[in-house]
CSV table of N, CA and C in Angstrom, one decimal:
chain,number,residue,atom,x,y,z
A,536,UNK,N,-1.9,-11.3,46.3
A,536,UNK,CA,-1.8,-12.8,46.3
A,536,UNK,C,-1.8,-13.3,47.7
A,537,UNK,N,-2.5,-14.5,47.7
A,537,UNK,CA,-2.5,-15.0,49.0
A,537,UNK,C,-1.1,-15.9,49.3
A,538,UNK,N,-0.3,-16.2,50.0
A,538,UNK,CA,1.1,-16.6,49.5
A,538,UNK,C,0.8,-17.9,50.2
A,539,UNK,N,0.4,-18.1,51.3
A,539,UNK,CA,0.0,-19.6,52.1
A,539,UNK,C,-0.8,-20.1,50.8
A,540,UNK,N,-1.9,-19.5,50.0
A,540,UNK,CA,-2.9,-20.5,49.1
A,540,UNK,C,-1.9,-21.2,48.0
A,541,UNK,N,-1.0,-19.9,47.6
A,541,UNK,CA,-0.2,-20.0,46.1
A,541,UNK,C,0.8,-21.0,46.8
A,542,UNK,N,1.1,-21.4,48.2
A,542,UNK,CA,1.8,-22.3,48.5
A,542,UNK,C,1.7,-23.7,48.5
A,543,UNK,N,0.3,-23.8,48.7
A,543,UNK,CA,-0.6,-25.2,48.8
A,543,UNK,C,-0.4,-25.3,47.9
A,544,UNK,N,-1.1,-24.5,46.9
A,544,UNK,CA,-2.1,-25.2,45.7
A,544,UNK,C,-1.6,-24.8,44.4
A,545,UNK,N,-0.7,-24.0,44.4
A,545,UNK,CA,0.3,-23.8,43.3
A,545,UNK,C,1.1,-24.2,42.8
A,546,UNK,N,1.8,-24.3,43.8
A,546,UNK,CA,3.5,-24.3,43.5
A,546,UNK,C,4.0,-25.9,43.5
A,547,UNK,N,3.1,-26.7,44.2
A,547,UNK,CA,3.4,-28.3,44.0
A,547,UNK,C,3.2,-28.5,42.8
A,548,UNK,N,2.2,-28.0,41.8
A,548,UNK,CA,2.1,-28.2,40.6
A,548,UNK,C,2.5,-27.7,39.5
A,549,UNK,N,3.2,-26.5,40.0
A,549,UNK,CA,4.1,-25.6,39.3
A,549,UNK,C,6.0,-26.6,39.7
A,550,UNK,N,6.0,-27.3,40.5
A,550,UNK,CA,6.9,-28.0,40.6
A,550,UNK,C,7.3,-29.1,40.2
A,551,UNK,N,6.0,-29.3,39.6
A,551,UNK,CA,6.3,-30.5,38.8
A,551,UNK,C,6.4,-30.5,37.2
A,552,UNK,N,5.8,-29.4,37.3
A,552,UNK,CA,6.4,-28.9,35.6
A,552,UNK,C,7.2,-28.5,35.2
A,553,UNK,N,8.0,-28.0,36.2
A,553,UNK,CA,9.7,-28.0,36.0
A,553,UNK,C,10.6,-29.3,35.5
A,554,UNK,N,9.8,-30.6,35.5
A,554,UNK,CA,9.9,-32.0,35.1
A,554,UNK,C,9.4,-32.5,33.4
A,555,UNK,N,8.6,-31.3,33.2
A,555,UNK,CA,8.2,-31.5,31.8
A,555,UNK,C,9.4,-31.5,30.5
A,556,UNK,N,9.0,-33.0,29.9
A,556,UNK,CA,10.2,-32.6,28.6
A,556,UNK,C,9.3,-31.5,27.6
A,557,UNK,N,8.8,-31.2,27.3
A,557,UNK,CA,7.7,-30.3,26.3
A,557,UNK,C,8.2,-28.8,26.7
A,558,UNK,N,9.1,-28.7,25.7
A,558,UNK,CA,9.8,-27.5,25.6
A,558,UNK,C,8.8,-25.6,25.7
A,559,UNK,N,7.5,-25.9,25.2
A,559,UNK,CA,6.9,-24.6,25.5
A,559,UNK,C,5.9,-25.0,27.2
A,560,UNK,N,6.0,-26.5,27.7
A,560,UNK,CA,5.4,-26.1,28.8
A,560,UNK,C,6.3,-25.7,30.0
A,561,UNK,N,7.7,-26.0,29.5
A,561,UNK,CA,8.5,-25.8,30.4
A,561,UNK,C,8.9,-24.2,30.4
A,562,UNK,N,8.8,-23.7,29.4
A,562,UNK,CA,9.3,-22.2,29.3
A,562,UNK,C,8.4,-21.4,30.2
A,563,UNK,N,6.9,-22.1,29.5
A,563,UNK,CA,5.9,-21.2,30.3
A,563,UNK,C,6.0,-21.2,31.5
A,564,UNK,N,6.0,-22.8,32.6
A,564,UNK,CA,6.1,-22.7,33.4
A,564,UNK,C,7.5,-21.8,34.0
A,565,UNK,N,8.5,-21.4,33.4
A,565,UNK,CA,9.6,-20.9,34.0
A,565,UNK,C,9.3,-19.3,34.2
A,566,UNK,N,8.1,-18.8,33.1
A,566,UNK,CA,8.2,-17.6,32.6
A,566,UNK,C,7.0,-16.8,33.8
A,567,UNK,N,5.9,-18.4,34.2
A,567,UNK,CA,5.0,-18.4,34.9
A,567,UNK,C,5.5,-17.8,37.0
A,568,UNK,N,6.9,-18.6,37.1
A,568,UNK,CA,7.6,-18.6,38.5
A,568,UNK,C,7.8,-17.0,38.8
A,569,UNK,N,8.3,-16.5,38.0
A,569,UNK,CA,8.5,-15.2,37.9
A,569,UNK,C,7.3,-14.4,38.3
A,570,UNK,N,6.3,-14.5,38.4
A,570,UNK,CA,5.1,-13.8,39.1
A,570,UNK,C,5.2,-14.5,40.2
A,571,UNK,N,4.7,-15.9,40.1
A,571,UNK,CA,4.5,-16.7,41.4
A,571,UNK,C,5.6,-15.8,42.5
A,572,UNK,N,6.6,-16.0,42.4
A,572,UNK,CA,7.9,-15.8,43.4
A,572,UNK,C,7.3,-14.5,44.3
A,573,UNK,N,7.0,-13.7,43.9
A,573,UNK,CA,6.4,-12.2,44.3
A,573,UNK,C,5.6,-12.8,45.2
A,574,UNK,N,4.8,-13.5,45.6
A,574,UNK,CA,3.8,-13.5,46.5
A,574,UNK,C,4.3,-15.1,47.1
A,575,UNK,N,5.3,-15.4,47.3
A,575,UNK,CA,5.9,-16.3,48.1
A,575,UNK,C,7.1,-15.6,49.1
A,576,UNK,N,7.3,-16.1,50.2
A,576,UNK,CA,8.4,-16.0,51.1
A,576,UNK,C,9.6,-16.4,50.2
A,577,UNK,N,11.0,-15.6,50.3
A,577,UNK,CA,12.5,-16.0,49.9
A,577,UNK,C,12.5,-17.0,50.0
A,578,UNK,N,12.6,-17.9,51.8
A,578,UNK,CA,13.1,-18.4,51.5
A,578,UNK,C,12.5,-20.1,51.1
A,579,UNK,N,11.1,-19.8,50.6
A,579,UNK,CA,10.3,-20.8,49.7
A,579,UNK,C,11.4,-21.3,48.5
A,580,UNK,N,11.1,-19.6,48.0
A,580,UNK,CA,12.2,-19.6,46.5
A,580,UNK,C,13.3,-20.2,47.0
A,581,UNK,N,14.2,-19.9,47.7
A,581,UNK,CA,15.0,-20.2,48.0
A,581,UNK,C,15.5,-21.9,47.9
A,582,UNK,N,14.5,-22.4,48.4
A,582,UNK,CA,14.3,-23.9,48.5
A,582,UNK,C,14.1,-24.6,47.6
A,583,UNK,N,12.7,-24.4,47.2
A,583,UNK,CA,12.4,-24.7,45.8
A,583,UNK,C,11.9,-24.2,44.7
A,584,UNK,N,12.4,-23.3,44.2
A,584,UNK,CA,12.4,-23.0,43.1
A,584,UNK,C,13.8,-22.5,42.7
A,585,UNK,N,14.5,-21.2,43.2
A,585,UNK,CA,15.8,-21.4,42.7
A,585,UNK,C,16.8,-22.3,42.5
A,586,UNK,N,16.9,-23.3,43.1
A,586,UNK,CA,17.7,-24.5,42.3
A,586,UNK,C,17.5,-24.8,41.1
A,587,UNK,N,16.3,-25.0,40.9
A,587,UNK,CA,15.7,-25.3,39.6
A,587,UNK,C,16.0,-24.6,38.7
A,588,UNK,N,15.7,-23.1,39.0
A,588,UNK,CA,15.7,-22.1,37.9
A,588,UNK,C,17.3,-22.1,37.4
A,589,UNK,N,18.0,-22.6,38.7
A,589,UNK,CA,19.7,-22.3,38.7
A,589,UNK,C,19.9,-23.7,37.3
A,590,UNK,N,19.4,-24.7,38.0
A,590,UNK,CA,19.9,-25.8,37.4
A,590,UNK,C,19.5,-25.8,35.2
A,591,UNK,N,18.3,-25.2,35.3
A,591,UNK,CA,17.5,-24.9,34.1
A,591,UNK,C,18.7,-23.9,32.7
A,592,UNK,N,19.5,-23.4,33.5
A,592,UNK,CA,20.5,-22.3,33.4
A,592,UNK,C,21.3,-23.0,32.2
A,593,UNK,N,21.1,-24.1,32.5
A,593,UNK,CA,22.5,-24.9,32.4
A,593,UNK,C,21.9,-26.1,31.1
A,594,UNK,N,20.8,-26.2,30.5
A,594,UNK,CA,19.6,-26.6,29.7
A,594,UNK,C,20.8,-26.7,28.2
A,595,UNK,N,20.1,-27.8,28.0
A,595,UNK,CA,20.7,-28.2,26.2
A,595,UNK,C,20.0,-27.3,25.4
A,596,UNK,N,18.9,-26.8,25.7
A,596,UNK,CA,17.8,-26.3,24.9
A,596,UNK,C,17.7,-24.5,25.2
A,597,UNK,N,18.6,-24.0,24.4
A,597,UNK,CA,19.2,-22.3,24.5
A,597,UNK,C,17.8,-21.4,24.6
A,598,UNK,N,16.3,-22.3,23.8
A,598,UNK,CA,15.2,-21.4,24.4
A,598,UNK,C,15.1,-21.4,26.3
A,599,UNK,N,14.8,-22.7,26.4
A,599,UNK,CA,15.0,-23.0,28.4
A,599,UNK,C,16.4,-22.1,28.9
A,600,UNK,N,17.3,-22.5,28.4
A,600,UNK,CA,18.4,-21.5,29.1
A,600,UNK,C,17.8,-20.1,28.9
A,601,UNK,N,17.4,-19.7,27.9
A,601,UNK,CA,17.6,-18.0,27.9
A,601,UNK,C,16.5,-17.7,28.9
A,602,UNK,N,15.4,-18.4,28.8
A,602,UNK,CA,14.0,-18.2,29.6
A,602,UNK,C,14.5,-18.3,31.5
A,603,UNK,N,15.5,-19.3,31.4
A,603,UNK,CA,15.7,-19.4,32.8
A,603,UNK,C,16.5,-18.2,33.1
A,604,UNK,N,17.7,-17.5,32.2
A,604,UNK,CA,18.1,-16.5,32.8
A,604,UNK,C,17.1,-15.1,33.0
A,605,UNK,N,16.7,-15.0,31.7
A,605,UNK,CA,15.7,-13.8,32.0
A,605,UNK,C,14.6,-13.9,33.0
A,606,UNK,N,13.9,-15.2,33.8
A,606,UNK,CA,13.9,-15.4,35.1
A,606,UNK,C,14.1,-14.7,36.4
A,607,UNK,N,15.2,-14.9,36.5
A,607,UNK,CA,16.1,-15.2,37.4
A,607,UNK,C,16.2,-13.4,37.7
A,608,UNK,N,16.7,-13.2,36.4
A,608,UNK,CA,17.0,-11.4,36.8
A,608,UNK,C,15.8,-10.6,37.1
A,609,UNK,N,14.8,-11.5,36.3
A,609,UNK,CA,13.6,-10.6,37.0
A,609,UNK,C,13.1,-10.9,38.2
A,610,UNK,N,13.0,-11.9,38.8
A,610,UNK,CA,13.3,-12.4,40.2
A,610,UNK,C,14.1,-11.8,41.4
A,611,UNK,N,15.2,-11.1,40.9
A,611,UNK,CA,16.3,-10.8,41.7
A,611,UNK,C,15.7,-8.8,41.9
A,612,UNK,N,15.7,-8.6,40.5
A,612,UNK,CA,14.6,-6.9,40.5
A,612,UNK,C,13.3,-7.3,41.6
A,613,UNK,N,12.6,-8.2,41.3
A,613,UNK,CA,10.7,-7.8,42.1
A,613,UNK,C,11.4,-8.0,43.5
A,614,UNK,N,13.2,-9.3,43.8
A,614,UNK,CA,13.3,-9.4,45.4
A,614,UNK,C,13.4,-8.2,46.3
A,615,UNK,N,14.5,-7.3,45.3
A,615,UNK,CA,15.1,-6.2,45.6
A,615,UNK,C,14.0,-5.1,46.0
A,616,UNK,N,13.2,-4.9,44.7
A,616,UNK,CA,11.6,-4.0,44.7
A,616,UNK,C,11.4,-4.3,46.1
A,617,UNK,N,10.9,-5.2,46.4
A,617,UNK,CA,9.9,-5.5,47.6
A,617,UNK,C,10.9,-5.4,48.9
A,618,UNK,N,12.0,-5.6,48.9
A,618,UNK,CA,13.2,-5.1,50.0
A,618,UNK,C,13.1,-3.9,50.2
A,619,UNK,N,12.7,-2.8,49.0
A,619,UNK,CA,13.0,-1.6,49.0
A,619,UNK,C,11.7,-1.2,49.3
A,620,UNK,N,11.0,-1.5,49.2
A,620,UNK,CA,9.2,-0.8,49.7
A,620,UNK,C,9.3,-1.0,51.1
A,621,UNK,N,9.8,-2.6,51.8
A,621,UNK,CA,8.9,-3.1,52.8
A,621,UNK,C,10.1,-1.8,53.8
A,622,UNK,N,11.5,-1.4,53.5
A,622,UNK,CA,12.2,-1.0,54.0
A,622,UNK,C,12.0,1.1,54.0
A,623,UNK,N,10.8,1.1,53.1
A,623,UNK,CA,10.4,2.3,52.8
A,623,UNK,C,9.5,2.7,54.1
A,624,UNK,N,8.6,1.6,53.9
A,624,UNK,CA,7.1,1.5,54.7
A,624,UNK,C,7.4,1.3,56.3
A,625,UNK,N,8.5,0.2,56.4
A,625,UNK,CA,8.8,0.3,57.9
A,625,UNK,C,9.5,1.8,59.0
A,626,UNK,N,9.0,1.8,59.9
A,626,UNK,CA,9.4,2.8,61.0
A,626,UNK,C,10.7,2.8,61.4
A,627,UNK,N,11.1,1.7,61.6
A,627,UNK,CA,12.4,1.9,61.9
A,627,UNK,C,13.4,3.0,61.6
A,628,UNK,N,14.7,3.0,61.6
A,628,UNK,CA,15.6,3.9,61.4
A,628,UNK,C,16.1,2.9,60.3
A,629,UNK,N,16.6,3.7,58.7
A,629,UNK,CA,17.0,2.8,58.0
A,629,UNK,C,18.5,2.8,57.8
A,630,UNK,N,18.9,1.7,57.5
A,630,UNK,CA,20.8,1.6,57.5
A,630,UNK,C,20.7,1.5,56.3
A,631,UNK,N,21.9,2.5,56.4
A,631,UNK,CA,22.7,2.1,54.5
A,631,UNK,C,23.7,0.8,54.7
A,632,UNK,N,23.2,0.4,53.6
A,632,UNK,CA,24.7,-1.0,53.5
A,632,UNK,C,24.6,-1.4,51.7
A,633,UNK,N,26.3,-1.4,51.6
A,633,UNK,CA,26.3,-1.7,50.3
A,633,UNK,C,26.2,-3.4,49.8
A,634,UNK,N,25.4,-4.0,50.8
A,634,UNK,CA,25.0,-5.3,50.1
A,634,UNK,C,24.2,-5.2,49.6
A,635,UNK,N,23.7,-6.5,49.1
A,635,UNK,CA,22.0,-6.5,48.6
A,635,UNK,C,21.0,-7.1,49.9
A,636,UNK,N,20.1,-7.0,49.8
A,636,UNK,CA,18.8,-7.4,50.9
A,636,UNK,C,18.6,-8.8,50.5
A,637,UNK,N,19.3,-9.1,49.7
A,637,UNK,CA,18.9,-10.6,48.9
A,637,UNK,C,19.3,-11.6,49.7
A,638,UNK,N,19.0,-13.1,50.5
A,638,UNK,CA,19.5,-13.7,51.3
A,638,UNK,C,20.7,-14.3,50.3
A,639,UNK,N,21.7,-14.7,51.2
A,639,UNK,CA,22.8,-15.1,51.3
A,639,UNK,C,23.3,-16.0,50.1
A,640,UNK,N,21.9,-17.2,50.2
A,640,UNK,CA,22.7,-18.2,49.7
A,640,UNK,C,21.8,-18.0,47.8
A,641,UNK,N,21.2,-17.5,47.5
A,641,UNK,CA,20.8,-16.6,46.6
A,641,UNK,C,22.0,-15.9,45.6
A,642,UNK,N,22.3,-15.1,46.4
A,642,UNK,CA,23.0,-14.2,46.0
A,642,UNK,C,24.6,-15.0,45.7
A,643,UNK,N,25.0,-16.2,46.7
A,643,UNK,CA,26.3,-16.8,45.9
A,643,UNK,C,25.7,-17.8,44.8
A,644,UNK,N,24.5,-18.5,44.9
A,644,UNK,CA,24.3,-18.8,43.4
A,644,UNK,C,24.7,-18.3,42.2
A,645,UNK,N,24.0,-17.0,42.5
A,645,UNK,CA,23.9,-15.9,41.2
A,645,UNK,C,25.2,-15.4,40.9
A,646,UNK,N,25.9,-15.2,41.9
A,646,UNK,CA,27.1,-15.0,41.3
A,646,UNK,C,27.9,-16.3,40.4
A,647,UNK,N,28.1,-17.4,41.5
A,647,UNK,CA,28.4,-19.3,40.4
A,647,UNK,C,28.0,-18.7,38.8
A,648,UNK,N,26.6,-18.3,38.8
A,648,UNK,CA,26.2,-18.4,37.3
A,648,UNK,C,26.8,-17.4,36.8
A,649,UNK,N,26.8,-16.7,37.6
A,649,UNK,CA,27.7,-15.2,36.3
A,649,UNK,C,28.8,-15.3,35.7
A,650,UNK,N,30.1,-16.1,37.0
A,650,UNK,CA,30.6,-16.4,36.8
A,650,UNK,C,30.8,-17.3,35.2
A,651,UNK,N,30.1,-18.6,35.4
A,651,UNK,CA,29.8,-19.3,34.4
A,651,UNK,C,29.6,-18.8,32.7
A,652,UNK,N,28.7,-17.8,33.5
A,652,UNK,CA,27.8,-16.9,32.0
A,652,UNK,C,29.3,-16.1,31.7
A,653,UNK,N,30.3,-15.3,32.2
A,653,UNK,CA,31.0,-14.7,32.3
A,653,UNK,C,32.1,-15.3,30.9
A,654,UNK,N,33.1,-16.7,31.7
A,654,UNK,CA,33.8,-17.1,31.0
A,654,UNK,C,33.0,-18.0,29.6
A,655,UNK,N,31.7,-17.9,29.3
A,655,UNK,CA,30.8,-17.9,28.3
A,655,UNK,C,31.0,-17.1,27.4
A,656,UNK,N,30.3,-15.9,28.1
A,656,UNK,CA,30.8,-14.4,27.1
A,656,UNK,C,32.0,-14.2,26.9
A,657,UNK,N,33.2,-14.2,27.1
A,657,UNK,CA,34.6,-14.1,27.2
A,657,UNK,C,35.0,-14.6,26.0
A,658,UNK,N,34.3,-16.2,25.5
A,658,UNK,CA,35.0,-16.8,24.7
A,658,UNK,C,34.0,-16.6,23.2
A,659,UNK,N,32.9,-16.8,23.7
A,659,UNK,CA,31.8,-16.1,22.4
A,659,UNK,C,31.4,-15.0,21.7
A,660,UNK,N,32.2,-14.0,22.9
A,660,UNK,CA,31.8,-12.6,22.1
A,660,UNK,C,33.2,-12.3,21.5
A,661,UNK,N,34.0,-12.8,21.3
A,661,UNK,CA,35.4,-12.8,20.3
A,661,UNK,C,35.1,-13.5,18.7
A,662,UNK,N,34.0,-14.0,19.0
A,662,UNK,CA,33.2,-14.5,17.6
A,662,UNK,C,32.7,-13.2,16.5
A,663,UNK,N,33.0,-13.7,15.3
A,663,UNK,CA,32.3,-12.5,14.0
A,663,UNK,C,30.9,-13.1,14.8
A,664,UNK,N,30.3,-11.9,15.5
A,664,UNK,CA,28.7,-12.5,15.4
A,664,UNK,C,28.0,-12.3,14.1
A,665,UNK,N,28.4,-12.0,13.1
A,665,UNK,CA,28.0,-12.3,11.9
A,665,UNK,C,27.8,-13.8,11.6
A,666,UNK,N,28.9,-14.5,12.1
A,666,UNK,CA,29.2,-16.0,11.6
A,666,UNK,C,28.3,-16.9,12.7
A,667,UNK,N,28.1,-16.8,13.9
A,667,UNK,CA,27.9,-17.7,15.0
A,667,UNK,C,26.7,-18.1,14.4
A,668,UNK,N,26.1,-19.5,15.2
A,668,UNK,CA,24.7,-20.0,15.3
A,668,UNK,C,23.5,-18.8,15.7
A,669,UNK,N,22.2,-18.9,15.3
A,669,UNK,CA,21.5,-18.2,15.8
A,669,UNK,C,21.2,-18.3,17.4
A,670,UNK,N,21.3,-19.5,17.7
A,670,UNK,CA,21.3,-19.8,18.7
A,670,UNK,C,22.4,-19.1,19.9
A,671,UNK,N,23.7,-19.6,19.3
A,671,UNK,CA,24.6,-18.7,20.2
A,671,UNK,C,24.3,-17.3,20.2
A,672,UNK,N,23.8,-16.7,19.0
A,672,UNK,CA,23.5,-15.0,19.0
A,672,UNK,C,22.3,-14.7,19.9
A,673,UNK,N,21.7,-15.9,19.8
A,673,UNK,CA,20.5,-15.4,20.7
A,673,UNK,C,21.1,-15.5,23.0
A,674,UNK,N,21.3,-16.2,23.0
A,674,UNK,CA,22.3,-16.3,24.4
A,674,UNK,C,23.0,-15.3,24.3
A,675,UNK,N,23.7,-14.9,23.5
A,675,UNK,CA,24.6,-13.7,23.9
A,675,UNK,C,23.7,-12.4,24.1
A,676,UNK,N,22.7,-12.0,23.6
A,676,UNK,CA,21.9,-11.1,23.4
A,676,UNK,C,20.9,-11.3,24.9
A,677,UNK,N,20.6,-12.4,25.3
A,677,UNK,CA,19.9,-12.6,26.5
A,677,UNK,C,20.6,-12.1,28.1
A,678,UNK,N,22.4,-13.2,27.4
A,678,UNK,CA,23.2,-12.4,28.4
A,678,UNK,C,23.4,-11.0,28.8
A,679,UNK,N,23.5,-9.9,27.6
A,679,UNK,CA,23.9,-8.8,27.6
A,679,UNK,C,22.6,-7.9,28.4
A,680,UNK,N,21.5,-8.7,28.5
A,680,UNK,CA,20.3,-8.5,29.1
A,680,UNK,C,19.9,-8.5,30.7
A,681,UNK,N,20.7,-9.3,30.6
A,681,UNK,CA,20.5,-9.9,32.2
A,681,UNK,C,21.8,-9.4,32.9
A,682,UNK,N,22.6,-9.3,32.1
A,682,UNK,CA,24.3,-9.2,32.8
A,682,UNK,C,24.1,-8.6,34.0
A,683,UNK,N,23.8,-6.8,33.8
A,683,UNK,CA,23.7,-5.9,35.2
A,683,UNK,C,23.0,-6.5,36.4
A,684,UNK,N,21.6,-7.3,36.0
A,684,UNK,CA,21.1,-7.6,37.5
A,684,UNK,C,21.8,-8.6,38.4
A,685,UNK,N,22.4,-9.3,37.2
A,685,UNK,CA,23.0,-10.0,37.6
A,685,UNK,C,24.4,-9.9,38.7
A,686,UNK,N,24.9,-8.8,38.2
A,686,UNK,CA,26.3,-8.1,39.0
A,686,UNK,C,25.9,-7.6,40.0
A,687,UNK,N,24.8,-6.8,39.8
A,687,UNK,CA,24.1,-5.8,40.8
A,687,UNK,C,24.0,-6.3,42.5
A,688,UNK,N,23.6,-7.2,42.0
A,688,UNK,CA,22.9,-8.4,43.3
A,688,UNK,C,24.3,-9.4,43.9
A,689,UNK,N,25.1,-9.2,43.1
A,689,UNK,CA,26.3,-10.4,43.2
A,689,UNK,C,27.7,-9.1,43.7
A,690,UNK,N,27.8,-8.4,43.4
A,690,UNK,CA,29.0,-7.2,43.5
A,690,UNK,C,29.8,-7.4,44.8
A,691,UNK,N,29.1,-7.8,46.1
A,691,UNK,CA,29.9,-8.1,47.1
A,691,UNK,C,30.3,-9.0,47.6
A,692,UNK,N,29.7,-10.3,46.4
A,692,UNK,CA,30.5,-11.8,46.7
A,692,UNK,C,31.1,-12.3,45.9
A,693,UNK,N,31.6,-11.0,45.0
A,693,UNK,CA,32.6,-11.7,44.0
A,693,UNK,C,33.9,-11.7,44.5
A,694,UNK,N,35.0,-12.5,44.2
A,694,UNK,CA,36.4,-12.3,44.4
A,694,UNK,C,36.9,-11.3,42.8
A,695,UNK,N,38.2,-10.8,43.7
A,695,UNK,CA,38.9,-9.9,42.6
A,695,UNK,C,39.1,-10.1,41.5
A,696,UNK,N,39.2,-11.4,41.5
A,696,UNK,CA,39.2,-12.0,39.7
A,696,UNK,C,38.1,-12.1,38.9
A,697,UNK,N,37.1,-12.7,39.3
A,697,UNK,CA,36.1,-12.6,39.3
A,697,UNK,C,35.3,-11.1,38.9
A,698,UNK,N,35.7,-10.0,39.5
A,698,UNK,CA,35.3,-8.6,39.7
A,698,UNK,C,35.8,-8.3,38.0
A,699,UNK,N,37.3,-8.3,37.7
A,699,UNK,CA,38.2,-7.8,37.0
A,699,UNK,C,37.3,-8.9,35.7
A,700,UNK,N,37.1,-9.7,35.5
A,700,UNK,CA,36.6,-10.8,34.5
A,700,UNK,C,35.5,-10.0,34.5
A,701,UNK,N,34.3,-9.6,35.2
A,701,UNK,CA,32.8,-9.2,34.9
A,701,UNK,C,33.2,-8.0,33.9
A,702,UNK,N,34.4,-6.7,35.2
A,702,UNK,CA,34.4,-5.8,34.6
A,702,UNK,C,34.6,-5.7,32.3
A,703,UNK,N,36.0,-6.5,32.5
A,703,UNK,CA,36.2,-6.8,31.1
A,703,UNK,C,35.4,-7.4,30.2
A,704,UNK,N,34.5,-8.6,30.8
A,704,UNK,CA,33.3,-8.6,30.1
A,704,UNK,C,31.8,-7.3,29.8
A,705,UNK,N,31.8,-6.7,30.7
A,705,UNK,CA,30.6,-5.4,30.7
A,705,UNK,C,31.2,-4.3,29.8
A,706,UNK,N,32.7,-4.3,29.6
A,706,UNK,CA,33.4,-3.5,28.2
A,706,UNK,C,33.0,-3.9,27.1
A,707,UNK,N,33.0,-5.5,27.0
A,707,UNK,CA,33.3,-5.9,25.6
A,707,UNK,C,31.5,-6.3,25.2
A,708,UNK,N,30.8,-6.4,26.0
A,708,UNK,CA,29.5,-6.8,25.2
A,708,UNK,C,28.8,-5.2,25.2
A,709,UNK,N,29.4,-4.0,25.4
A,709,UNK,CA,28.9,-2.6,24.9
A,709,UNK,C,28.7,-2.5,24.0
């Protein structure tokens, strides 16, 4: 991918579809970012598109929310992938560090939403999922999906409570 071309000539019109009310063009386009992202700079995404994807999270419409989380986690795997090759391929001397390579302000997003997704799961998975909306079973099922990348990437910006809530949630949706 050429990332200057996909910057021109893509992404402005991939940005405006994020404005679409037409619920399958908005998925696609959400479903579509997730490649895009790979052949853009972080902190493009960073600018404009993860707000979006963040804000989308948060959607009346549990198809758009689930599409935005499953997103997002795959976004956070190809950032990491490509951290881990370009850190393969380079000469340098390599450092261990138990952060992620993910920039900063990325990474406290993602945690905000786990958080969020967190005290979600906390109160929904105490439900007979027998009885719940299909809708809520389907979010729970998307969450239980995304959970790990989500921690994975987030593990050193969480506070202790926070930590202790994820952990008790990653028990209970086993």
């Amino acid at each position: 991918f050429d990332a200057a071309r996909i910057q021109e000539s893509v992404l402005p019109d991939m940005l405006h579809l994020f404005n679409d009310e037409d619920v399958v063009v908005l998925g696609t386009c959400i479903e579509s970012m997730t490649k895009i992202t790979t052949a853009l700079p972080e902190d493009v995404v960073d600018k404009h598109i993860w707000p979006r994807l963040m804000a989308l999270t948060e959607s009346e419409d549990v198809r758009i929310r689930c599409t935005a989380l499953r997103s997002i986690a795959a976004i956070l795997a190809d950032f990491r992938e490509n951290c881990s090759s370009q850190n393969k391929s380079s000469s340098s001397v390599t450092k261990t560090t138990t952060s992620s390579p993910i920039r900063s302000s990325i990474r406290n997003s993602t945690a905000a939403l786990l958080k969020r997704e967190v005290q979600i799961i906390k109160h929904d998975a105490r439900l007979d999922l027998c009885l719940v909306s299909d809708e809520k079973y389907m979010v729970l099922m998307v969450q239980s999906e995304v959970f790990g990348e989500l921690f994975f990437d987030t593990v050193d910006v969480l506070d202790k409570v926070s930590l202790k809530d994820v952990y008790k949630v990653c028990i209970s949706i086993r």
